[in-house]
PDB file of C-alpha atoms in Angstrom:
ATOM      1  CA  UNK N 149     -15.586  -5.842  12.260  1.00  0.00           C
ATOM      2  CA  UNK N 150     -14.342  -8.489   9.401  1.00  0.00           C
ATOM      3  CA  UNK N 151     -11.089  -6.564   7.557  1.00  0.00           C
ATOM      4  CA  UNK N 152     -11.023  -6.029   3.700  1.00  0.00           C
ATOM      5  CA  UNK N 153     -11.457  -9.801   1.961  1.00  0.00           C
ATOM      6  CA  UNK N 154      -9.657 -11.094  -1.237  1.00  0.00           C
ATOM      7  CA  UNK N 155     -10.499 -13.946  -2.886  1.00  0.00           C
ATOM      8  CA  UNK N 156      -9.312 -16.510  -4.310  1.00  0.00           C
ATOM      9  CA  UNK N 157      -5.545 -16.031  -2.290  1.00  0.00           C
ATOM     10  CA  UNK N 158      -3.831 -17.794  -5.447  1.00  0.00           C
ATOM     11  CA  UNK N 159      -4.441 -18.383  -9.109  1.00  0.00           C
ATOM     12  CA  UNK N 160      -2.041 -20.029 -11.241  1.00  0.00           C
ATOM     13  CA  UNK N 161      -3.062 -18.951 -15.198  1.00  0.00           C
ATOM     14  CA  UNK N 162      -1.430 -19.292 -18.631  1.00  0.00           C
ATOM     15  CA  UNK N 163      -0.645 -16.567 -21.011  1.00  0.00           C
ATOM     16  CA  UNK N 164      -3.715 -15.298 -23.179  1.00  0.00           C
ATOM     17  CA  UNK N 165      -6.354 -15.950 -20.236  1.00  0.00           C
ATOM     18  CA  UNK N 166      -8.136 -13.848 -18.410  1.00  0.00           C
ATOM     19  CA  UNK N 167      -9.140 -13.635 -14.590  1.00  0.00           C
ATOM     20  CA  UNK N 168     -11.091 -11.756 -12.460  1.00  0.00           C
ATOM     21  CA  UNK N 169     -10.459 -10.803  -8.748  1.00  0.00           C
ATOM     22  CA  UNK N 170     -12.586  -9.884  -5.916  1.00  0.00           C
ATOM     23  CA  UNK N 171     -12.823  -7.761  -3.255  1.00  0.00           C
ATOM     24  CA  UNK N 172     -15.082  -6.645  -0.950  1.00  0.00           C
ATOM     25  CA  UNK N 173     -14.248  -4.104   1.860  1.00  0.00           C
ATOM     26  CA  UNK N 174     -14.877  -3.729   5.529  1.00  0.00           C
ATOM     27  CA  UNK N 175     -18.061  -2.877   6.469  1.00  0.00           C
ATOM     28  CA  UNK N 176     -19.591   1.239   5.674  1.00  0.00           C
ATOM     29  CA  UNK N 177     -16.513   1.631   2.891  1.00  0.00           C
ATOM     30  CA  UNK N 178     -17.387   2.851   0.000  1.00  0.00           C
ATOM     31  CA  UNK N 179     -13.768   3.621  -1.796  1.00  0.00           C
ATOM     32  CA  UNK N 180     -12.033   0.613  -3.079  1.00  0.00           C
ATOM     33  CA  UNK N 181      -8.628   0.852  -4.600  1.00  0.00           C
ATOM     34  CA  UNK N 182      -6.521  -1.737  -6.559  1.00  0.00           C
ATOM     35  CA  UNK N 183      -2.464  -1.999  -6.763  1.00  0.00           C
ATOM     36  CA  UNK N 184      -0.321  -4.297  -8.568  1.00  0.00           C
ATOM     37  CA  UNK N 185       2.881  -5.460  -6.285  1.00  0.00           C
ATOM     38  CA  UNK N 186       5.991  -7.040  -7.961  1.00  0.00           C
ATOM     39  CA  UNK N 187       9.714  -7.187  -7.003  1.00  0.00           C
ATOM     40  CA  UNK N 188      10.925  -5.213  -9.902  1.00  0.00           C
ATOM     41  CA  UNK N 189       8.502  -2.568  -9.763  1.00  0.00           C
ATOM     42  CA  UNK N 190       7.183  -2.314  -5.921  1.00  0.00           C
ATOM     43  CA  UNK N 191       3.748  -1.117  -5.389  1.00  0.00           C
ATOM     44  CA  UNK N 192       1.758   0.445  -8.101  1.00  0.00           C
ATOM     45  CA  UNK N 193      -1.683   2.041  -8.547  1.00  0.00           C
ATOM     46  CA  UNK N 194      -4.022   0.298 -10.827  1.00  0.00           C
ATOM     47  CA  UNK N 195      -7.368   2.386 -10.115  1.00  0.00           C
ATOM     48  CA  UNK N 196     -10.073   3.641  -7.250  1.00  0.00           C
ATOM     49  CA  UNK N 197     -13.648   3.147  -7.420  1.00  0.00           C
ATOM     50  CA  UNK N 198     -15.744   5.008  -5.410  1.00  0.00           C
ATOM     51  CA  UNK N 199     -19.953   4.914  -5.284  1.00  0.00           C
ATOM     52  CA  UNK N 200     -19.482   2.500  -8.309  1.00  0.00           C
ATOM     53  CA  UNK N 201     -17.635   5.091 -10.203  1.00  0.00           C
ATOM     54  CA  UNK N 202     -13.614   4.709 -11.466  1.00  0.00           C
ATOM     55  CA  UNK N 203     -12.352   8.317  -9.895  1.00  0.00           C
ATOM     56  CA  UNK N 204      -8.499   7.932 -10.686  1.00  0.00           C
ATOM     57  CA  UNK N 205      -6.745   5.482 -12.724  1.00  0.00           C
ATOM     58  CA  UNK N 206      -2.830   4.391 -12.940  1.00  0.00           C
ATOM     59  CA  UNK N 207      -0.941   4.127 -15.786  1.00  0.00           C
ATOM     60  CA  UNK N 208      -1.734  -0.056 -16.660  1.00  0.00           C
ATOM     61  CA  UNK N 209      -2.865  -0.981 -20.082  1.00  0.00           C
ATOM     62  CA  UNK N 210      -6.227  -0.765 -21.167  1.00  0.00           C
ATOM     63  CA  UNK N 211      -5.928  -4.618 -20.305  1.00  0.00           C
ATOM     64  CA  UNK N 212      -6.573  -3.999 -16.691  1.00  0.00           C
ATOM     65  CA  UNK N 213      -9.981  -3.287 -15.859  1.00  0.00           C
ATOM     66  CA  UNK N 214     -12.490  -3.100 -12.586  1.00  0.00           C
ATOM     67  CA  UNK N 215     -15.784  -2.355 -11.587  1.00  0.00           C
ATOM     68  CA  UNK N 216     -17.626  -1.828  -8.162  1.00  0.00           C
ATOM     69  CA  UNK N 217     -20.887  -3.080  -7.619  1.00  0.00           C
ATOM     70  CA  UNK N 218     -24.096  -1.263  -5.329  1.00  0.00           C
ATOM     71  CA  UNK N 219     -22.897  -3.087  -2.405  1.00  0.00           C
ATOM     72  CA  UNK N 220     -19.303  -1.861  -2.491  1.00  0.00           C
ATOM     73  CA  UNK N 221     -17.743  -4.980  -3.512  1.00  0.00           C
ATOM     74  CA  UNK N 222     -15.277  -4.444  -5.927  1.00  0.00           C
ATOM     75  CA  UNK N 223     -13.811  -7.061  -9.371  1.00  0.00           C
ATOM     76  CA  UNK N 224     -10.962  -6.277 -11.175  1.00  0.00           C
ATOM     77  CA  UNK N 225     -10.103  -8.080 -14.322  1.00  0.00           C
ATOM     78  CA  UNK N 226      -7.059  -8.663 -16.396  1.00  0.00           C
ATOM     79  CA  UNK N 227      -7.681 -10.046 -20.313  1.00  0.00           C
ATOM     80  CA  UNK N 228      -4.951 -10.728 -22.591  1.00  0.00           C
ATOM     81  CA  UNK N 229      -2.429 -12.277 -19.235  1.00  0.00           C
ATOM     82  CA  UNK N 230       1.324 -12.310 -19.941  1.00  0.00           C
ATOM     83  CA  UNK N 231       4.116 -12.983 -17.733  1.00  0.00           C
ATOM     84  CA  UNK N 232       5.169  -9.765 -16.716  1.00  0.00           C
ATOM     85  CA  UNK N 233       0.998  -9.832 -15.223  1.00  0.00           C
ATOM     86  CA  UNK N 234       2.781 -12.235 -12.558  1.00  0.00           C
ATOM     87  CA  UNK N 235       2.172 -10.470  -9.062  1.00  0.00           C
ATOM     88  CA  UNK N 236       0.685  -9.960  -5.647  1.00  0.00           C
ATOM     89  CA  UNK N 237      -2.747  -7.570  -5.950  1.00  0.00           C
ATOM     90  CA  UNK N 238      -4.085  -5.960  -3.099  1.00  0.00           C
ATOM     91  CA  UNK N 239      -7.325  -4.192  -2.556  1.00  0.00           C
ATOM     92  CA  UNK N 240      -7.969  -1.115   0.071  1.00  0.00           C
ATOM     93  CA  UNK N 241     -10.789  -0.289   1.389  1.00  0.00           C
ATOM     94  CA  UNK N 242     -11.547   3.410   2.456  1.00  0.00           C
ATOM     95  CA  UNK N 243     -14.431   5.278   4.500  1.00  0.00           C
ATOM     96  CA  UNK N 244     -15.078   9.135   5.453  1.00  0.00           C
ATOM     97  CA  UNK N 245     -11.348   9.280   4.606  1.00  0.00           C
ATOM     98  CA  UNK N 246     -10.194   8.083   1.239  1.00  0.00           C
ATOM     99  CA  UNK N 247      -6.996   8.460   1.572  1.00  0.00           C
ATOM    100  CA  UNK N 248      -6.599   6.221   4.754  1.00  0.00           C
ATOM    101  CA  UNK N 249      -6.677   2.766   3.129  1.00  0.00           C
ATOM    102  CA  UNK N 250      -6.880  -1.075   5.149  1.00  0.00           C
ATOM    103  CA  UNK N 251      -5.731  -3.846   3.086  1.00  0.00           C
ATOM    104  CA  UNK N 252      -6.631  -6.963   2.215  1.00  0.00           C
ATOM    105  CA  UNK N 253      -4.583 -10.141   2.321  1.00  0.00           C
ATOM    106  CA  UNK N 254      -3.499  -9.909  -1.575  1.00  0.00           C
ATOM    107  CA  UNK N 255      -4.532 -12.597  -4.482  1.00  0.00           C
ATOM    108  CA  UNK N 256      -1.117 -13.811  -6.122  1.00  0.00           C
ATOM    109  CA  UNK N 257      -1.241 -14.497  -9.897  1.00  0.00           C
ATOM    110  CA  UNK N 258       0.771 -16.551 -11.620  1.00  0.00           C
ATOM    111  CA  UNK N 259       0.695 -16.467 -15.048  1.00  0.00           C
ATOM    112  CA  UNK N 260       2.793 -19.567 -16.759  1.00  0.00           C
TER     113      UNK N 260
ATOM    114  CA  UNK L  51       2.509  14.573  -9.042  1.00  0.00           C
ATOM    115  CA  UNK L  52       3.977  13.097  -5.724  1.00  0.00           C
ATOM    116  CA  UNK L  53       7.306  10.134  -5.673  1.00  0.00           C
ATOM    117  CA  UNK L  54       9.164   8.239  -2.660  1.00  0.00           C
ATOM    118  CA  UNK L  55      12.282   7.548  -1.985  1.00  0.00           C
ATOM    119  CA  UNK L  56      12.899   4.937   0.697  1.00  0.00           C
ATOM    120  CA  UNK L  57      16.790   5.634   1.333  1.00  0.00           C
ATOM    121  CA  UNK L  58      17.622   2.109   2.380  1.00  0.00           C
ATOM    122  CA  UNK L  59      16.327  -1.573   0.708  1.00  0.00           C
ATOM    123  CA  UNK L  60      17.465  -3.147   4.228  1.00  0.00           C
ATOM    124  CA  UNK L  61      18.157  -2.634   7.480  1.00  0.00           C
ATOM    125  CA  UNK L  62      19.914  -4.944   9.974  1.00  0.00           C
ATOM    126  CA  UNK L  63      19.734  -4.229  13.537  1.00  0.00           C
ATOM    127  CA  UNK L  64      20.089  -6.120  16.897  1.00  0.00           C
ATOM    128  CA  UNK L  65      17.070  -6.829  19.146  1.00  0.00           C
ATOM    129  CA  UNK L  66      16.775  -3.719  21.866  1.00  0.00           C
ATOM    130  CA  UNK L  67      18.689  -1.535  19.334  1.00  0.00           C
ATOM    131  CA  UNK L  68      17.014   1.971  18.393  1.00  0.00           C
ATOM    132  CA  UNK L  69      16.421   2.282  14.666  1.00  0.00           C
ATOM    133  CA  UNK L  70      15.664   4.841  12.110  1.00  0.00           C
ATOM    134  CA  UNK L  71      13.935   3.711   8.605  1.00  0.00           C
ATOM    135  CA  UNK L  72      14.362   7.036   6.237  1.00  0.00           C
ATOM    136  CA  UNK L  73      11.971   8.128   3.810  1.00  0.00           C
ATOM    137  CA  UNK L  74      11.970  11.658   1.421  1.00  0.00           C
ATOM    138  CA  UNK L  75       8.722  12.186  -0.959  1.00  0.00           C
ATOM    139  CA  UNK L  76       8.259  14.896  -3.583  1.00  0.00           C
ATOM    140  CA  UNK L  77       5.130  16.389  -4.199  1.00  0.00           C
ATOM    141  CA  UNK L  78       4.015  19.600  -5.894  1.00  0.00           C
ATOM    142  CA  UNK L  79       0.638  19.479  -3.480  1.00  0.00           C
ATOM    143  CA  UNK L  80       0.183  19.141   0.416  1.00  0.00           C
ATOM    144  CA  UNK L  81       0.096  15.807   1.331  1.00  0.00           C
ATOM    145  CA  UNK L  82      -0.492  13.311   3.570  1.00  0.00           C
ATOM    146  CA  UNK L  83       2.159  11.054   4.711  1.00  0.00           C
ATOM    147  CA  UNK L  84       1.443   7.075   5.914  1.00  0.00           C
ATOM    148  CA  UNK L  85       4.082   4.245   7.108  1.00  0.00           C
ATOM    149  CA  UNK L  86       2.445   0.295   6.172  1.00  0.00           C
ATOM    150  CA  UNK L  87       3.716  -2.604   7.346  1.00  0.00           C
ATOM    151  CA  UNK L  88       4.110  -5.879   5.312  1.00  0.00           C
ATOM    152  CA  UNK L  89       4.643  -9.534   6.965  1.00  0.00           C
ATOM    153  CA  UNK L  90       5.697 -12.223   4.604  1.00  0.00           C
ATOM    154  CA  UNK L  91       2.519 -13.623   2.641  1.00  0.00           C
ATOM    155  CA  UNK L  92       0.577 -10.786   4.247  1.00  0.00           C
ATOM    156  CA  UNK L  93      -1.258  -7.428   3.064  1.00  0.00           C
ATOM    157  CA  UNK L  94      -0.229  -4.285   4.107  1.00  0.00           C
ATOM    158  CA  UNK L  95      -0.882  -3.256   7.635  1.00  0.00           C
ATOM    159  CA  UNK L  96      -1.536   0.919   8.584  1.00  0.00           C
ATOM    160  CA  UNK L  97       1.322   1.610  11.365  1.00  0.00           C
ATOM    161  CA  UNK L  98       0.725   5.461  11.652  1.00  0.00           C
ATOM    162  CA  UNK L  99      -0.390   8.215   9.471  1.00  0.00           C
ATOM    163  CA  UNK L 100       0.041  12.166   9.034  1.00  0.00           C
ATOM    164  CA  UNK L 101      -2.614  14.099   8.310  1.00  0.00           C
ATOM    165  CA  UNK L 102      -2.601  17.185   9.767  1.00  0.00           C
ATOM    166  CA  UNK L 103      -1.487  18.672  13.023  1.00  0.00           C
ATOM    167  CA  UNK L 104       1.441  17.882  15.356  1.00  0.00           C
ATOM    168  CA  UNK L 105       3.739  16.960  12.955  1.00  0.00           C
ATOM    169  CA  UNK L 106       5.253  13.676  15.498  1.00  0.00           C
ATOM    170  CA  UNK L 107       2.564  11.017  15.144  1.00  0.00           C
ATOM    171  CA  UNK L 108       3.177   7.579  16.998  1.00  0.00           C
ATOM    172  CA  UNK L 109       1.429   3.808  16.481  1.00  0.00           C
ATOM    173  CA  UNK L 110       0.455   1.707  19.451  1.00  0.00           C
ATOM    174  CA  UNK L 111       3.504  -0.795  19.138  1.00  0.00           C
ATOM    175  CA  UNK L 112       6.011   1.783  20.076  1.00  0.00           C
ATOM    176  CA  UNK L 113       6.972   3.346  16.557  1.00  0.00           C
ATOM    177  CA  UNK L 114       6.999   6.899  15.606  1.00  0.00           C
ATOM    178  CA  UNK L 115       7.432   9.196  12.431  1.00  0.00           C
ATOM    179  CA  UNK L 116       7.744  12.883  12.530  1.00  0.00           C
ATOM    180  CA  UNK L 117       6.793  14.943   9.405  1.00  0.00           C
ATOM    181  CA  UNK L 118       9.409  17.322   8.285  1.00  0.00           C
ATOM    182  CA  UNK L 119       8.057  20.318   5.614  1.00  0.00           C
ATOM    183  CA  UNK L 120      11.095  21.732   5.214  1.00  0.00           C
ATOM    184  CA  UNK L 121      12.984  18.861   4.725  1.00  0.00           C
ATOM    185  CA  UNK L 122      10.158  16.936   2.725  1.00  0.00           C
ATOM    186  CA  UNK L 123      10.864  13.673   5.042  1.00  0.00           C
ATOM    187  CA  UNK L 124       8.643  10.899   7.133  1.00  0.00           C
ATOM    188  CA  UNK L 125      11.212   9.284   8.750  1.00  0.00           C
ATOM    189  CA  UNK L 126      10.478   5.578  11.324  1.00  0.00           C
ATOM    190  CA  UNK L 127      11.821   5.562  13.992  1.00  0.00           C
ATOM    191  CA  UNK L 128      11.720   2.955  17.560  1.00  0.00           C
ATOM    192  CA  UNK L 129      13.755   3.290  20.452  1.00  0.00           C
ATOM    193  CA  UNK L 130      14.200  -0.549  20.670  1.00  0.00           C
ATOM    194  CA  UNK L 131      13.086  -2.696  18.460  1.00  0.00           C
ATOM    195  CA  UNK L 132      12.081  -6.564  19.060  1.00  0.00           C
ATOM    196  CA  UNK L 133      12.550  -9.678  16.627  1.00  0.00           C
ATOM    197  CA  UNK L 134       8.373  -9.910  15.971  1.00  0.00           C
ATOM    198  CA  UNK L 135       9.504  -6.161  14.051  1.00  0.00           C
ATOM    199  CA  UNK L 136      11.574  -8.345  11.528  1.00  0.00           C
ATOM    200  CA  UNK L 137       9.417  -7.358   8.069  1.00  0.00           C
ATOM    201  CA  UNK L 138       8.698  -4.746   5.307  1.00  0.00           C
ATOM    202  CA  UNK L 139       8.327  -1.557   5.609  1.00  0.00           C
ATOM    203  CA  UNK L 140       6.928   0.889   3.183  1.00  0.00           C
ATOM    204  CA  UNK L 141       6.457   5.310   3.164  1.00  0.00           C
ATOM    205  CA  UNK L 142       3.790   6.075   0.687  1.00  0.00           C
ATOM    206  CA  UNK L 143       2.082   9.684   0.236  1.00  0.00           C
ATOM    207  CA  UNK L 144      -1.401  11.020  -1.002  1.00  0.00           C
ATOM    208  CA  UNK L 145      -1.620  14.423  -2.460  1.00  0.00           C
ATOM    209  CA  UNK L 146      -4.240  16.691  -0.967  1.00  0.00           C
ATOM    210  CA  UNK L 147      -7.187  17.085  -3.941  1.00  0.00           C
ATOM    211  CA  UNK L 148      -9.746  15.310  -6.205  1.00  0.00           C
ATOM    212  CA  UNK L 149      -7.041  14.124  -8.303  1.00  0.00           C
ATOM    213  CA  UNK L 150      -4.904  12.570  -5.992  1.00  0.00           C
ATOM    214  CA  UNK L 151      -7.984  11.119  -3.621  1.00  0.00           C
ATOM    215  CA  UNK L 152      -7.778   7.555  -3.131  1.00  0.00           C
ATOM    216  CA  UNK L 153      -4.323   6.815  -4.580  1.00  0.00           C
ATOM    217  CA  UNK L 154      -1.272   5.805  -2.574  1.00  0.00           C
ATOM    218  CA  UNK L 155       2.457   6.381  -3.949  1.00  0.00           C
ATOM    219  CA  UNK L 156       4.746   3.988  -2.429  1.00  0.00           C
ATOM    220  CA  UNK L 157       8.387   3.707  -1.730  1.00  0.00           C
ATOM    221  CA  UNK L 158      10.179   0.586  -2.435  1.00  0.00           C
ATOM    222  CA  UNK L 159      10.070  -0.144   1.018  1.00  0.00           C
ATOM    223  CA  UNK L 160      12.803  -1.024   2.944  1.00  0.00           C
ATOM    224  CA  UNK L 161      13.215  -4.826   4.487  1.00  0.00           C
ATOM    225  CA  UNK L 162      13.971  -4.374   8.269  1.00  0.00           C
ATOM    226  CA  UNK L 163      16.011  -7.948   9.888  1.00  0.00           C
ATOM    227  CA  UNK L 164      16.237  -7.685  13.563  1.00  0.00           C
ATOM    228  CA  UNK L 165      18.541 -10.117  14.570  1.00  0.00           C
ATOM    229  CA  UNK L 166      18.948 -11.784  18.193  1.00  0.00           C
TER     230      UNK L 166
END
C-alpha cells in the first residue's frame, strides 16, 4: 500500500508569490491534515480536512489556505509568501481513526 | 486545550545503553498520547501510540512508552539502544472530541545521538 505522497519535495519562491502544495493520502483515507515545521517554532497545526470539509483549523493567517478534493487528495496554498513562510510542510493522512496520522515525506519552501 | 513539554532538546547516549526520552502534556480533555519518529530529510514516522487500555504500549523495534494519568507523562524508553536510533524524536497528544479530532500537538522533540 503506497504511503501518504507530497509533491513537489522542494520549492524555492520569492516574497509576494504564492504556491500551492499537494497531497494525496494512502489509499481508503479520508482525513488529511496539514502542519507547518520550522526550527524556531517546531511543529504546528495548519488545518484538517475531512470528506472535503475544513473540520479544525490552527491559528495561521488567513494567508494559509487548503482544500480537499472528492478523491481525498488534498492542496494547500500560501498567497502573500514572506520569509518567516520558510519551512518543512507535512501532510497526514488518517482512516477509521483520525487521530492516528501517517506522514508524508514533507515539501520544503523556501521563500528568498 | 492540550500542550507538550519534551524535557530534553538532546540526548547523548552510547550504543547498548538503556535510555529514557521524557515527555509531560497538559490537557483539560482525555487524550490520546503518540511518540513519531523523524530521520533527517524525512517525514514523521508513527513509533507507538496510546489509546486506550494497558497503559504500557510497545513498537516493533524494541521501544516502549507507558502512559502515566496521574503524573500526566508518556515517557520513551529502550533497554539498549543501537546507532540506526540516532534521530528526532517527538511526544504529541490529541484531545478526545470533535474539536480536537484530527489535530496533533507536538513537543519540540528531543534530538537523540547514539554514539559508538
Amino acid at each position: 500500500k503506497a504511503g501518504v505522497t507530497q509533491t513537489p519535495r522542494y520549492l524555492i519562491k520569492t516574497r509576494g508569490q504564492q504556491v500551492t502544495l499537494s497531497c494525496s493520502p494512502i489509499s481508503g483515507h479520508r482525513s488529511v491534515s496539514w502542519y507547518q515545521q520550522t526550527p524556531g517554532q517546531g511543529l504546528q497545526f495548519l488545518f484538517e480536512y475531512f470528506s472535503e470539509t475544513q473540520r479544525n483549523k490552527g491559528n495561521f493567517p488567513g494567508r494559509f489556505s487548503g482544500r480537499q478534493f472528492s478523491n481525498s487528495r488534498s492542496e494547500m496554498n500560501v498567497s502573500t509568501l514572506e520569509l518567516g513562510d520558510s519551512a518543512l510542510y507535512l501532510c497526514a493522512s488518517s482512516g477509521g481513526d483520525r487521530n492516528i496520522q501517517y506522514f508524508g515525506a514533507g515539501t520544503r519552501l523556501s521563500v528568498l | 486545550a492540550q500542550s507538550v513539554t519534551q524535557l530534553d532538546s538532546q540526548v547523548p547516549v552510547f550504543e547498548e545503553a538503556p535510555v529514557e526520552l521524557r515527555c509531560n502534556y497538559s490537557s483539560s480533555v482525555s487524550v490520546y498520547l503518540f511518540w513519531y519518529v523523524q530521520y533527517p530529510n524525512q517525514g514523521l514516522q508513527l513509533l507507538l501510540k496510546y489509546l486506550s487500555g494497558s497503559t504500557l504500549v510497545e513498537s516493533i523495534n524494541g521501544f516502549e512508552a507507558e502512559f502515566n494519568k496521574s503524573q500526566t507523562s508518556f515517557h520513551l524508553r529502550k533497554p539498549s539502544v543501537h546507532i540506526s536510533d540516532t534521530a528526532e524524536y517527538f511526544c504529541a497528544v490529541s484531545g478526545h472530541g470533535s474539536s480536537n479530532t484530527g489535530k496533533l500537538i507536538f513537543g519540540q522533540g528531543t534530538t537523540l545521538q547514539v554514539k559508538p
